[in-house]
Structures are given as structure tokens and as C-alpha cells.
PDB file of C-alpha atoms in Angstrom:
ATOM      1  CA  MET F   1    -109.975  22.260 -43.200  1.00 59.00           C
ATOM      2  CA  LYS F   2    -109.561  18.372 -43.279  1.00 67.00           C
ATOM      3  CA  THR F   3    -112.234  17.588 -40.823  1.00 68.00           C
ATOM      4  CA  ARG F   4    -114.580  20.165 -42.531  1.00 68.00           C
ATOM      5  CA  ALA F   5    -113.792  18.292 -45.798  1.00 72.00           C
ATOM      6  CA  ILE F   6    -114.340  14.748 -44.468  1.00 75.00           C
ATOM      7  CA  THR F   7    -117.564  15.870 -42.822  1.00 74.00           C
ATOM      8  CA  GLY F   8    -118.909  17.525 -45.870  1.00 73.00           C
ATOM      9  CA  PHE F   9    -118.066  14.622 -48.137  1.00 80.00           C
ATOM     10  CA  PHE F  10    -119.890  12.045 -46.181  1.00 80.00           C
ATOM     11  CA  PHE F  11    -122.823  14.364 -45.530  1.00 79.00           C
ATOM     12  CA  ILE F  12    -123.294  15.118 -49.090  1.00 85.00           C
ATOM     13  CA  ILE F  13    -123.325  11.161 -49.898  1.00 89.00           C
ATOM     14  CA  ILE F  14    -126.099  10.474 -47.181  1.00 88.00           C
ATOM     15  CA  MET F  15    -128.281  13.398 -48.455  1.00 87.00           C
ATOM     16  CA  VAL F  16    -127.939  12.635 -52.256  1.00 88.00           C
ATOM     17  CA  GLY F  17    -128.607   8.989 -51.203  1.00 89.00           C
ATOM     18  CA  ALA F  18    -131.704  10.131 -49.451  1.00 89.00           C
ATOM     19  CA  MET F  19    -132.896  11.847 -52.822  1.00 90.00           C
ATOM     20  CA  LEU F  20    -132.259   8.820 -55.011  1.00 90.00           C
ATOM     21  CA  LEU F  21    -133.600   6.265 -52.685  1.00 90.00           C
ATOM     22  CA  GLY F  22    -137.151   7.284 -53.498  1.00 87.00           C
ATOM     23  CA  ALA F  23    -140.087   9.283 -52.159  1.00 88.00           C
ATOM     24  CA  SER F  24    -140.428   7.570 -48.750  1.00 88.00           C
ATOM     25  CA  VAL F  25    -136.794   8.045 -47.859  1.00 91.00           C
ATOM     26  CA  PHE F  26    -136.535  11.447 -49.336  1.00 91.00           C
ATOM     27  CA  LEU F  27    -139.637  12.546 -47.263  1.00 91.00           C
ATOM     28  CA  GLY F  28    -138.484  11.025 -43.940  1.00 90.00           C
ATOM     29  CA  PHE F  29    -134.893  12.187 -44.375  1.00 91.00           C
ATOM     30  CA  PHE F  30    -135.947  16.010 -44.923  1.00 92.00           C
ATOM     31  CA  THR F  31    -138.673  15.634 -42.278  1.00 91.00           C
ATOM     32  CA  VAL F  32    -136.058  14.743 -39.637  1.00 91.00           C
ATOM     33  CA  LEU F  33    -133.434  17.201 -40.909  1.00 92.00           C
ATOM     34  CA  THR F  34    -136.079  20.230 -40.681  1.00 93.00           C
ATOM     35  CA  ALA F  35    -137.075  19.058 -37.100  1.00 92.00           C
ATOM     36  CA  TRP F  36    -133.282  19.430 -36.214  1.00 91.00           C
ATOM     37  CA  CYS F  37    -132.903  22.540 -37.989  1.00 91.00           C
ATOM     38  CA  LEU F  38    -135.789  24.291 -36.006  1.00 93.00           C
ATOM     39  CA  TYR F  39    -134.309  22.622 -32.607  1.00 91.00           C
ATOM     40  CA  GLU F  40    -131.174  24.641 -33.422  1.00 91.00           C
ATOM     41  CA  PHE F  41    -132.879  27.763 -34.315  1.00 92.00           C
ATOM     42  CA  TYR F  42    -135.157  27.700 -31.037  1.00 93.00           C
ATOM     43  CA  GLY F  43    -131.918  26.871 -29.184  1.00 88.00           C
ATOM     44  CA  ILE F  44    -129.979  30.049 -30.535  1.00 89.00           C
ATOM     45  CA  VAL F  45    -132.984  32.466 -30.031  1.00 88.00           C
ATOM     46  CA  SER F  46    -133.929  31.465 -26.477  1.00 85.00           C
ATOM     47  CA  SER F  47    -133.524  33.601 -23.938  1.00 83.00           C
ATOM     48  CA  ASP F  48    -135.025  35.158 -20.387  1.00 79.00           C
ATOM     49  CA  GLU F  49    -136.898  37.604 -22.918  1.00 83.00           C
ATOM     50  CA  ARG F  50    -138.009  35.231 -25.420  1.00 84.00           C
ATOM     51  CA  LYS F  51    -138.918  31.410 -24.853  1.00 88.00           C
ATOM     52  CA  PRO F  52    -140.465  30.048 -27.855  1.00 89.00           C
ATOM     53  CA  ASN F  53    -142.356  26.759 -27.575  1.00 90.00           C
ATOM     54  CA  GLN F  54    -139.819  24.634 -29.109  1.00 90.00           C
ATOM     55  CA  PHE F  55    -142.219  21.400 -28.497  1.00 91.00           C
ATOM     56  CA  LEU F  56    -145.137  22.935 -30.225  1.00 93.00           C
ATOM     57  CA  GLY F  57    -143.239  24.706 -33.057  1.00 93.00           C
ATOM     58  CA  ILE F  58    -141.501  21.271 -34.241  1.00 93.00           C
ATOM     59  CA  LEU F  59    -144.707  19.436 -33.725  1.00 94.00           C
ATOM     60  CA  THR F  60    -146.602  21.904 -35.834  1.00 93.00           C
ATOM     61  CA  THR F  61    -144.064  21.510 -38.623  1.00 93.00           C
ATOM     62  CA  PHE F  62    -143.775  17.754 -38.288  1.00 92.00           C
ATOM     63  CA  VAL F  63    -147.731  17.442 -38.668  1.00 93.00           C
ATOM     64  CA  LEU F  64    -147.515  19.477 -41.636  1.00 92.00           C
ATOM     65  CA  PHE F  65    -144.566  17.354 -43.250  1.00 90.00           C
ATOM     66  CA  ILE F  66    -146.257  13.885 -42.389  1.00 91.00           C
ATOM     67  CA  THR F  67    -149.779  14.737 -43.779  1.00 91.00           C
ATOM     68  CA  THR F  68    -148.190  16.087 -46.997  1.00 89.00           C
ATOM     69  CA  ALA F  69    -145.829  13.283 -47.151  1.00 87.00           C
ATOM     70  CA  LEU F  70    -148.932  10.790 -46.599  1.00 88.00           C
ATOM     71  CA  PHE F  71    -150.902  12.830 -49.375  1.00 86.00           C
ATOM     72  CA  SER F  72    -147.829  12.704 -51.778  1.00 85.00           C
ATOM     73  CA  LEU F  73    -147.371   8.815 -51.313  1.00 83.00           C
ATOM     74  CA  GLY F  74    -151.405   8.404 -52.048  1.00 82.00           C
ATOM     75  CA  LEU F  75    -151.928   7.374 -48.412  1.00 84.00           C
ATOM     76  CA  LEU F  76    -154.280  10.167 -47.432  1.00 85.00           C
ATOM     77  CA  GLU F  77    -156.432  12.844 -48.682  1.00 85.00           C
ATOM     78  CA  ALA F  78    -155.259  16.458 -49.196  1.00 82.00           C
ATOM     79  CA  LYS F  79    -157.859  17.829 -46.827  1.00 87.00           C
ATOM     80  CA  PHE F  80    -155.983  16.273 -43.894  1.00 88.00           C
ATOM     81  CA  ILE F  81    -153.070  18.822 -44.294  1.00 88.00           C
ATOM     82  CA  LEU F  82    -155.454  21.289 -42.609  1.00 90.00           C
ATOM     83  CA  LEU F  83    -154.960  19.012 -39.443  1.00 90.00           C
ATOM     84  CA  THR F  84    -152.143  21.422 -39.022  1.00 90.00           C
ATOM     85  CA  ILE F  85    -154.164  24.386 -38.048  1.00 92.00           C
ATOM     86  CA  PRO F  86    -155.354  23.077 -34.453  1.00 92.00           C
ATOM     87  CA  PHE F  87    -151.480  22.707 -33.679  1.00 92.00           C
ATOM     88  CA  LEU F  88    -150.908  26.127 -35.137  1.00 92.00           C
ATOM     89  CA  LEU F  89    -153.543  27.832 -32.807  1.00 93.00           C
ATOM     90  CA  GLY F  90    -152.273  25.722 -30.007  1.00 92.00           C
ATOM     91  CA  ILE F  91    -149.215  28.146 -29.871  1.00 92.00           C
ATOM     92  CA  TYR F  92    -151.335  30.926 -29.165  1.00 91.00           C
ATOM     93  CA  ILE F  93    -153.449  28.930 -26.430  1.00 90.00           C
ATOM     94  CA  GLN F  94    -150.501  27.630 -24.503  1.00 89.00           C
ATOM     95  CA  ALA F  95    -149.137  31.234 -24.050  1.00 87.00           C
ATOM     96  CA  LEU F  96    -152.425  31.941 -22.168  1.00 86.00           C
ATOM     97  CA  PHE F  97    -151.314  29.531 -19.620  1.00 85.00           C
ATOM     98  CA  GLN F  98    -147.860  30.649 -19.075  1.00 83.00           C
ATOM     99  CA  LYS F  99    -147.126  33.377 -16.653  1.00 79.00           C
ATOM    100  CA  ARG F 100    -144.813  35.306 -19.068  1.00 81.00           C
ATOM    101  CA  GLY F 101    -144.254  39.095 -18.905  1.00 80.00           C
ATOM    102  CA  PHE F 102    -144.021  39.228 -22.631  1.00 83.00           C
ATOM    103  CA  PRO F 103    -145.919  36.357 -24.273  1.00 86.00           C
ATOM    104  CA  PHE F 104    -146.101  37.542 -27.597  1.00 88.00           C
ATOM    105  CA  ASN F 105    -142.158  37.510 -27.516  1.00 89.00           C
ATOM    106  CA  ASP F 106    -142.476  33.873 -27.153  1.00 90.00           C
ATOM    107  CA  ILE F 107    -145.212  33.599 -29.675  1.00 92.00           C
ATOM    108  CA  GLY F 108    -143.673  35.620 -32.326  1.00 91.00           C
ATOM    109  CA  PHE F 109    -140.211  33.567 -32.121  1.00 92.00           C
ATOM    110  CA  THR F 110    -142.384  30.161 -32.160  1.00 93.00           C
ATOM    111  CA  LEU F 111    -143.784  31.254 -35.445  1.00 94.00           C
ATOM    112  CA  LEU F 112    -140.777  32.757 -36.950  1.00 93.00           C
ATOM    113  CA  GLY F 113    -139.046  29.431 -36.626  1.00 93.00           C
ATOM    114  CA  ILE F 114    -142.110  27.696 -38.527  1.00 93.00           C
ATOM    115  CA  LEU F 115    -141.866  30.532 -41.343  1.00 93.00           C
ATOM    116  CA  TYR F 116    -138.153  30.893 -41.515  1.00 93.00           C
ATOM    117  CA  VAL F 117    -137.010  27.269 -41.185  1.00 93.00           C
ATOM    118  CA  GLY F 118    -139.992  24.870 -41.661  1.00 92.00           C
ATOM    119  CA  PHE F 119    -141.959  26.381 -44.355  1.00 92.00           C
ATOM    120  CA  PRO F 120    -138.661  26.808 -46.721  1.00 94.00           C
ATOM    121  CA  PHE F 121    -137.853  22.988 -46.215  1.00 93.00           C
ATOM    122  CA  TYR F 122    -141.518  22.152 -47.074  1.00 92.00           C
ATOM    123  CA  CYS F 123    -141.108  24.058 -50.186  1.00 93.00           C
ATOM    124  CA  PHE F 124    -138.077  22.044 -51.159  1.00 94.00           C
ATOM    125  CA  THR F 125    -139.695  18.734 -50.499  1.00 93.00           C
ATOM    126  CA  ARG F 126    -142.619  19.892 -52.747  1.00 92.00           C
ATOM    127  CA  LEU F 127    -139.970  20.196 -55.429  1.00 93.00           C
ATOM    128  CA  GLY F 128    -139.844  16.525 -55.703  1.00 90.00           C
ATOM    129  CA  PHE F 129    -143.374  16.391 -56.654  1.00 91.00           C
ATOM    130  CA  ILE F 130    -144.017  19.175 -59.268  1.00 88.00           C
ATOM    131  CA  ASP F 131    -145.227  16.756 -61.479  1.00 82.00           C
ATOM    132  CA  ALA F 132    -147.282  14.886 -58.938  1.00 77.00           C
ATOM    133  CA  GLU F 133    -145.221  11.682 -59.135  1.00 84.00           C
ATOM    134  CA  PHE F 134    -141.947  11.927 -57.179  1.00 88.00           C
ATOM    135  CA  ASN F 135    -138.943  13.093 -59.293  1.00 89.00           C
ATOM    136  CA  HIS F 136    -135.586  13.266 -57.479  1.00 90.00           C
ATOM    137  CA  PHE F 137    -133.951  15.412 -60.385  1.00 92.00           C
ATOM    138  CA  ILE F 138    -135.405  18.678 -59.350  1.00 93.00           C
ATOM    139  CA  PRO F 139    -134.492  18.708 -55.642  1.00 94.00           C
ATOM    140  CA  LEU F 140    -131.119  16.948 -56.485  1.00 93.00           C
ATOM    141  CA  GLY F 141    -130.440  19.820 -59.197  1.00 93.00           C
ATOM    142  CA  PHE F 142    -131.288  22.394 -56.542  1.00 95.00           C
ATOM    143  CA  MET F 143    -128.895  20.920 -54.118  1.00 93.00           C
ATOM    144  CA  ILE F 144    -126.111  20.859 -56.895  1.00 93.00           C
ATOM    145  CA  LEU F 145    -126.679  24.495 -57.916  1.00 94.00           C
ATOM    146  CA  LEU F 146    -126.690  25.747 -54.372  1.00 93.00           C
ATOM    147  CA  TRP F 147    -123.283  23.967 -53.826  1.00 89.00           C
ATOM    148  CA  THR F 148    -121.962  25.370 -56.976  1.00 91.00           C
ATOM    149  CA  SER F 149    -122.913  28.883 -56.619  1.00 90.00           C
ATOM    150  CA  ASP F 150    -121.183  28.524 -52.862  1.00 86.00           C
ATOM    151  CA  THR F 151    -117.937  26.984 -54.673  1.00 86.00           C
ATOM    152  CA  GLY F 152    -118.178  29.794 -57.465  1.00 87.00           C
ATOM    153  CA  ALA F 153    -118.563  32.686 -54.879  1.00 85.00           C
ATOM    154  CA  TYR F 154    -115.676  30.981 -52.538  1.00 83.00           C
ATOM    155  CA  LEU F 155    -113.326  30.833 -55.713  1.00 85.00           C
ATOM    156  CA  ALA F 156    -114.087  34.169 -57.303  1.00 84.00           C
ATOM    157  CA  GLY F 157    -113.949  35.884 -53.947  1.00 81.00           C
ATOM    158  CA  ARG F 158    -110.710  34.348 -52.892  1.00 81.00           C
ATOM    159  CA  SER F 159    -109.055  35.222 -56.188  1.00 81.00           C
ATOM    160  CA  LEU F 160    -110.802  38.492 -57.443  1.00 81.00           C
ATOM    161  CA  GLY F 161    -112.663  39.577 -54.395  1.00 70.00           C
ATOM    162  CA  LYS F 162    -112.034  43.444 -53.605  1.00 78.00           C
ATOM    163  CA  HIS F 163    -115.614  44.990 -53.041  1.00 77.00           C
ATOM    164  CA  LYS F 164    -117.203  44.096 -50.116  1.00 83.00           C
ATOM    165  CA  LEU F 165    -120.818  42.753 -50.376  1.00 79.00           C
ATOM    166  CA  PHE F 166    -122.073  43.440 -46.740  1.00 79.00           C
ATOM    167  CA  GLU F 167    -118.941  43.825 -44.680  1.00 76.00           C
ATOM    168  CA  ARG F 168    -120.951  44.695 -41.541  1.00 82.00           C
ATOM    169  CA  ILE F 169    -122.692  41.322 -41.634  1.00 81.00           C
ATOM    170  CA  SER F 170    -120.315  39.060 -43.460  1.00 79.00           C
ATOM    171  CA  PRO F 171    -116.720  40.646 -44.000  1.00 77.00           C
ATOM    172  CA  LYS F 172    -115.701  37.984 -46.332  1.00 81.00           C
ATOM    173  CA  LYS F 173    -118.509  38.234 -48.873  1.00 83.00           C
ATOM    174  CA  THR F 174    -117.641  40.339 -52.017  1.00 83.00           C
ATOM    175  CA  TRP F 175    -119.292  41.338 -55.125  1.00 84.00           C
ATOM    176  CA  GLU F 176    -116.899  39.581 -57.343  1.00 85.00           C
ATOM    177  CA  GLY F 177    -117.753  36.478 -55.399  1.00 87.00           C
ATOM    178  CA  PHE F 178    -121.271  37.071 -55.748  1.00 87.00           C
ATOM    179  CA  LEU F 179    -121.263  37.454 -59.420  1.00 91.00           C
ATOM    180  CA  GLY F 180    -118.851  34.441 -59.717  1.00 88.00           C
ATOM    181  CA  GLY F 181    -121.380  32.225 -57.957  1.00 90.00           C
ATOM    182  CA  ILE F 182    -124.003  33.188 -60.242  1.00 91.00           C
ATOM    183  CA  ILE F 183    -121.985  32.651 -63.310  1.00 92.00           C
ATOM    184  CA  LEU F 184    -120.938  28.997 -62.246  1.00 92.00           C
ATOM    185  CA  ALA F 185    -124.255  28.338 -61.438  1.00 92.00           C
ATOM    186  CA  VAL F 186    -125.804  29.084 -64.647  1.00 93.00           C
ATOM    187  CA  LEU F 187    -123.160  27.217 -66.450  1.00 94.00           C
ATOM    188  CA  VAL F 188    -123.767  23.980 -64.452  1.00 93.00           C
ATOM    189  CA  SER F 189    -127.702  24.598 -64.975  1.00 92.00           C
ATOM    190  CA  VAL F 190    -127.014  24.284 -68.570  1.00 92.00           C
ATOM    191  CA  PHE F 191    -125.502  20.757 -67.990  1.00 91.00           C
ATOM    192  CA  LEU F 192    -128.470  19.891 -65.614  1.00 92.00           C
ATOM    193  CA  ALA F 193    -130.914  20.798 -68.361  1.00 90.00           C
ATOM    194  CA  GLN F 194    -129.083  18.360 -70.692  1.00 90.00           C
ATOM    195  CA  TYR F 195    -128.706  15.284 -68.393  1.00 88.00           C
ATOM    196  CA  PHE F 196    -131.631  15.931 -65.740  1.00 87.00           C
ATOM    197  CA  GLY F 197    -134.296  17.082 -68.127  1.00 81.00           C
ATOM    198  CA  THR F 198    -137.514  17.260 -66.317  1.00 83.00           C
ATOM    199  CA  ILE F 199    -137.916  20.917 -66.975  1.00 89.00           C
ATOM    200  CA  PRO F 200    -136.682  23.133 -69.893  1.00 90.00           C
ATOM    201  CA  GLN F 201    -133.137  24.666 -70.204  1.00 90.00           C
ATOM    202  CA  TRP F 202    -134.381  28.129 -69.627  1.00 91.00           C
ATOM    203  CA  GLN F 203    -136.185  27.212 -66.352  1.00 93.00           C
ATOM    204  CA  TRP F 204    -132.915  25.443 -65.031  1.00 93.00           C
ATOM    205  CA  ILE F 205    -131.212  28.632 -65.769  1.00 94.00           C
ATOM    206  CA  LEU F 206    -133.829  30.881 -63.915  1.00 95.00           C
ATOM    207  CA  VAL F 207    -133.656  28.226 -61.070  1.00 94.00           C
ATOM    208  CA  ALA F 208    -129.704  28.698 -61.078  1.00 94.00           C
ATOM    209  CA  VAL F 209    -130.030  32.634 -60.959  1.00 95.00           C
ATOM    210  CA  ILE F 210    -132.740  32.575 -58.050  1.00 95.00           C
ATOM    211  CA  ILE F 211    -130.658  30.034 -56.042  1.00 95.00           C
ATOM    212  CA  ALA F 212    -127.280  31.930 -56.500  1.00 93.00           C
ATOM    213  CA  VAL F 213    -128.806  35.398 -55.730  1.00 93.00           C
ATOM    214  CA  PHE F 214    -131.272  34.523 -53.000  1.00 93.00           C
ATOM    215  CA  GLY F 215    -129.082  31.643 -51.529  1.00 91.00           C
ATOM    216  CA  THR F 216    -126.670  34.447 -50.845  1.00 89.00           C
ATOM    217  CA  LEU F 217    -129.312  36.405 -49.357  1.00 91.00           C
ATOM    218  CA  GLY F 218    -130.057  33.425 -47.114  1.00 89.00           C
ATOM    219  CA  ASP F 219    -126.689  33.257 -46.082  1.00 88.00           C
ATOM    220  CA  LEU F 220    -126.527  36.777 -45.277  1.00 90.00           C
ATOM    221  CA  VAL F 221    -129.802  36.814 -43.336  1.00 89.00           C
ATOM    222  CA  GLU F 222    -128.578  33.899 -41.208  1.00 88.00           C
ATOM    223  CA  SER F 223    -125.481  35.603 -40.521  1.00 86.00           C
ATOM    224  CA  MET F 224    -127.291  38.726 -39.329  1.00 88.00           C
ATOM    225  CA  LEU F 225    -129.334  36.626 -37.245  1.00 88.00           C
ATOM    226  CA  LYS F 226    -126.324  34.889 -35.550  1.00 86.00           C
ATOM    227  CA  ARG F 227    -124.864  38.395 -35.217  1.00 85.00           C
ATOM    228  CA  SER F 228    -127.761  40.033 -33.323  1.00 85.00           C
ATOM    229  CA  LEU F 229    -127.615  37.184 -30.934  1.00 85.00           C
ATOM    230  CA  ASN F 230    -123.748  36.997 -30.806  1.00 84.00           C
ATOM    231  CA  VAL F 231    -123.798  33.455 -31.587  1.00 81.00           C
ATOM    232  CA  LYS F 232    -121.122  31.769 -33.950  1.00 79.00           C
ATOM    233  CA  ASP F 233    -122.676  28.582 -34.992  1.00 72.00           C
ATOM    234  CA  SER F 234    -126.069  27.150 -34.901  1.00 76.00           C
ATOM    235  CA  GLY F 235    -125.002  24.046 -33.350  1.00 68.00           C
ATOM    236  CA  HIS F 236    -122.113  21.584 -33.297  1.00 70.00           C
ATOM    237  CA  ILE F 237    -123.290  18.510 -34.910  1.00 71.00           C
ATOM    238  CA  LEU F 238    -121.317  18.643 -37.998  1.00 65.00           C
ATOM    239  CA  PRO F 239    -117.460  18.839 -37.228  1.00 61.00           C
ATOM    240  CA  GLY F 240    -115.882  21.892 -38.901  1.00 56.00           C
ATOM    241  CA  HIS F 241    -119.363  23.131 -40.254  1.00 60.00           C
ATOM    242  CA  GLY F 242    -121.427  23.867 -37.237  1.00 70.00           C
ATOM    243  CA  GLY F 243    -125.066  23.173 -37.237  1.00 79.00           C
ATOM    244  CA  PHE F 244    -127.405  21.870 -39.940  1.00 83.00           C
ATOM    245  CA  LEU F 245    -128.874  25.277 -40.136  1.00 86.00           C
ATOM    246  CA  ASP F 246    -125.622  26.827 -40.771  1.00 82.00           C
ATOM    247  CA  ARG F 247    -125.284  24.540 -43.787  1.00 84.00           C
ATOM    248  CA  PHE F 248    -128.834  25.110 -45.161  1.00 87.00           C
ATOM    249  CA  ASP F 249    -129.240  28.806 -44.806  1.00 87.00           C
ATOM    250  CA  GLY F 250    -128.944  29.402 -48.588  1.00 89.00           C
ATOM    251  CA  LEU F 251    -132.028  27.136 -49.046  1.00 92.00           C
ATOM    252  CA  LEU F 252    -134.073  28.939 -46.461  1.00 93.00           C
ATOM    253  CA  ILE F 253    -134.945  31.751 -48.926  1.00 93.00           C
ATOM    254  CA  ALA F 254    -134.105  30.285 -52.380  1.00 94.00           C
ATOM    255  CA  ALA F 255    -136.531  27.246 -51.815  1.00 94.00           C
ATOM    256  CA  PRO F 256    -139.820  29.003 -51.698  1.00 95.00           C
ATOM    257  CA  LEU F 257    -138.895  31.209 -54.663  1.00 96.00           C
ATOM    258  CA  VAL F 258    -137.751  28.179 -56.855  1.00 95.00           C
ATOM    259  CA  TYR F 259    -141.062  26.383 -55.877  1.00 94.00           C
ATOM    260  CA  LEU F 260    -143.347  29.461 -56.661  1.00 95.00           C
ATOM    261  CA  LEU F 261    -141.251  29.841 -60.038  1.00 94.00           C
ATOM    262  CA  LEU F 262    -141.896  26.165 -60.916  1.00 93.00           C
ATOM    263  CA  VAL F 263    -145.374  26.029 -59.947  1.00 91.00           C
ATOM    264  CA  LEU F 264    -146.427  29.132 -61.823  1.00 92.00           C
ATOM    265  CA  VAL F 265    -144.719  28.094 -65.157  1.00 88.00           C
ATOM    266  CA  ASN F 266    -145.658  24.278 -65.327  1.00 81.00           C
TER     267      ASN F 266
END
């Protein structure tokens, strides 16, 4: 627990700093983080039956992030984001030259990595540009609510938890913890509306509910993935925590939905 706490403390400081130090640092940090999470994903799903193209999967996502980042910083026109398409098509083309028994297994898992990991992180970075100009409050608020939800679920589950949520997938999660996470996230969202502003209070509350509900779903989905592959952690880069993908599993489903909500209502 001591190792876990120390690792978590310093990583949170680094991540918050990346969000507070401006658009360039924010985009650069999360581009690198996304690439590493993809590396972990491809690492745990690779086997003799499926060999996703790790290089092309990460490169395609990297091109998407870089072109979008340069557009966000006013250094590139929006049309250059379409440069991602040739790299995406390259995933199909390279499979033609590999003598593999089930090439669509490889193609499928390569694309799954982009969809499951790359796209959610892309949506998260776009939260910083909801109003075109970079604003760190929404992505920072997102992470605060995600951490709050996890904390509320842990505390409520530990003290009140009796009814299992999905015991087959995650034996420790309970309905009481799930509700506790939602309640604490909503309470914190009221304070974020007061001190962070940027969007109205009702939107902060909706964002909190989405993060608490679908952050839990993201956690369960990653647990399901690891159980199906008989893997304990996605990596070992964070002492006491596992891999980066383990730490951001809640973001993977919540971020696209939060981005969708804010784009539709603003």
C-alpha cells in the first residue's frame, strides 16, 4: 500500500502539471501516454493466434493525435487530420504480405486497439478544446471526478458493500460501492461548477454521473479483457499499480460519452 500510495501521488502531480502547463504540454503528454497504453494493450492480446500490428496501430493513432494537436495549436488546417486514413488502410495492406493463417484476427485486434484505447484518449484531449481555445478545467475536472468516483466506490464498498455488482468479473465490486461512487462524484461536481466554471452546474453534474457510471463499466470491461487473457496487469511500469492501461480503464468508455455530451449541448 505504501508503494502504491507513493507511486499514485507522484503520478497525479505529473499528470495535473501536464494539464496546467498549457496546450502543448497537455497534448504532448497525453500523446505519449496513449502510445504507451496502446503498447500495453497490444502486448497483452498478442499470441500465436493473434498478432496485431503494434507498429501500425500506434503509428496511426500517433498521426491522428499529432495532426489534431497541430490543428488545435493553429499550426495546421483541419483537412490534414485526414492523413490518418492512409495509415489506417495500411493495416489491411500489410496483412496481405504476411503469411498468417488468420490475418483478420491480426487486423481485428490492431483496429480494436485504436478503437478501444486510442479513440477514447483522443476524445479526452478534445475536452481541453471544447470552446476552441485550450482550457484545462474540463480535462482536469474529468480526472478529479474519475478519481473521486473510484474513491467513493472504494469507501462505500468497503464499509457497506454486500451485494456483488459483477462477481464473475470483479469479485470486490458491489452495488453499494457503485452508488457511493456516483454520490461522491456528484457532490464534488457541485464544487467544480463553483470553482472551475467553464460549463453550467447541470452539465458538471451530468458529467459526474457519466464518469461514475461508465467509468465503472470501463473498469469492468478491462477486467473482463484481462480475465479472458489470463493476465493480472497490463504492465509493470507503475509500482503497486500495474500498467498505465490499468490506471485509465475508467476513462476508456467515459471520455467519448462526456465529449459527445459537451459537443451536443455547447
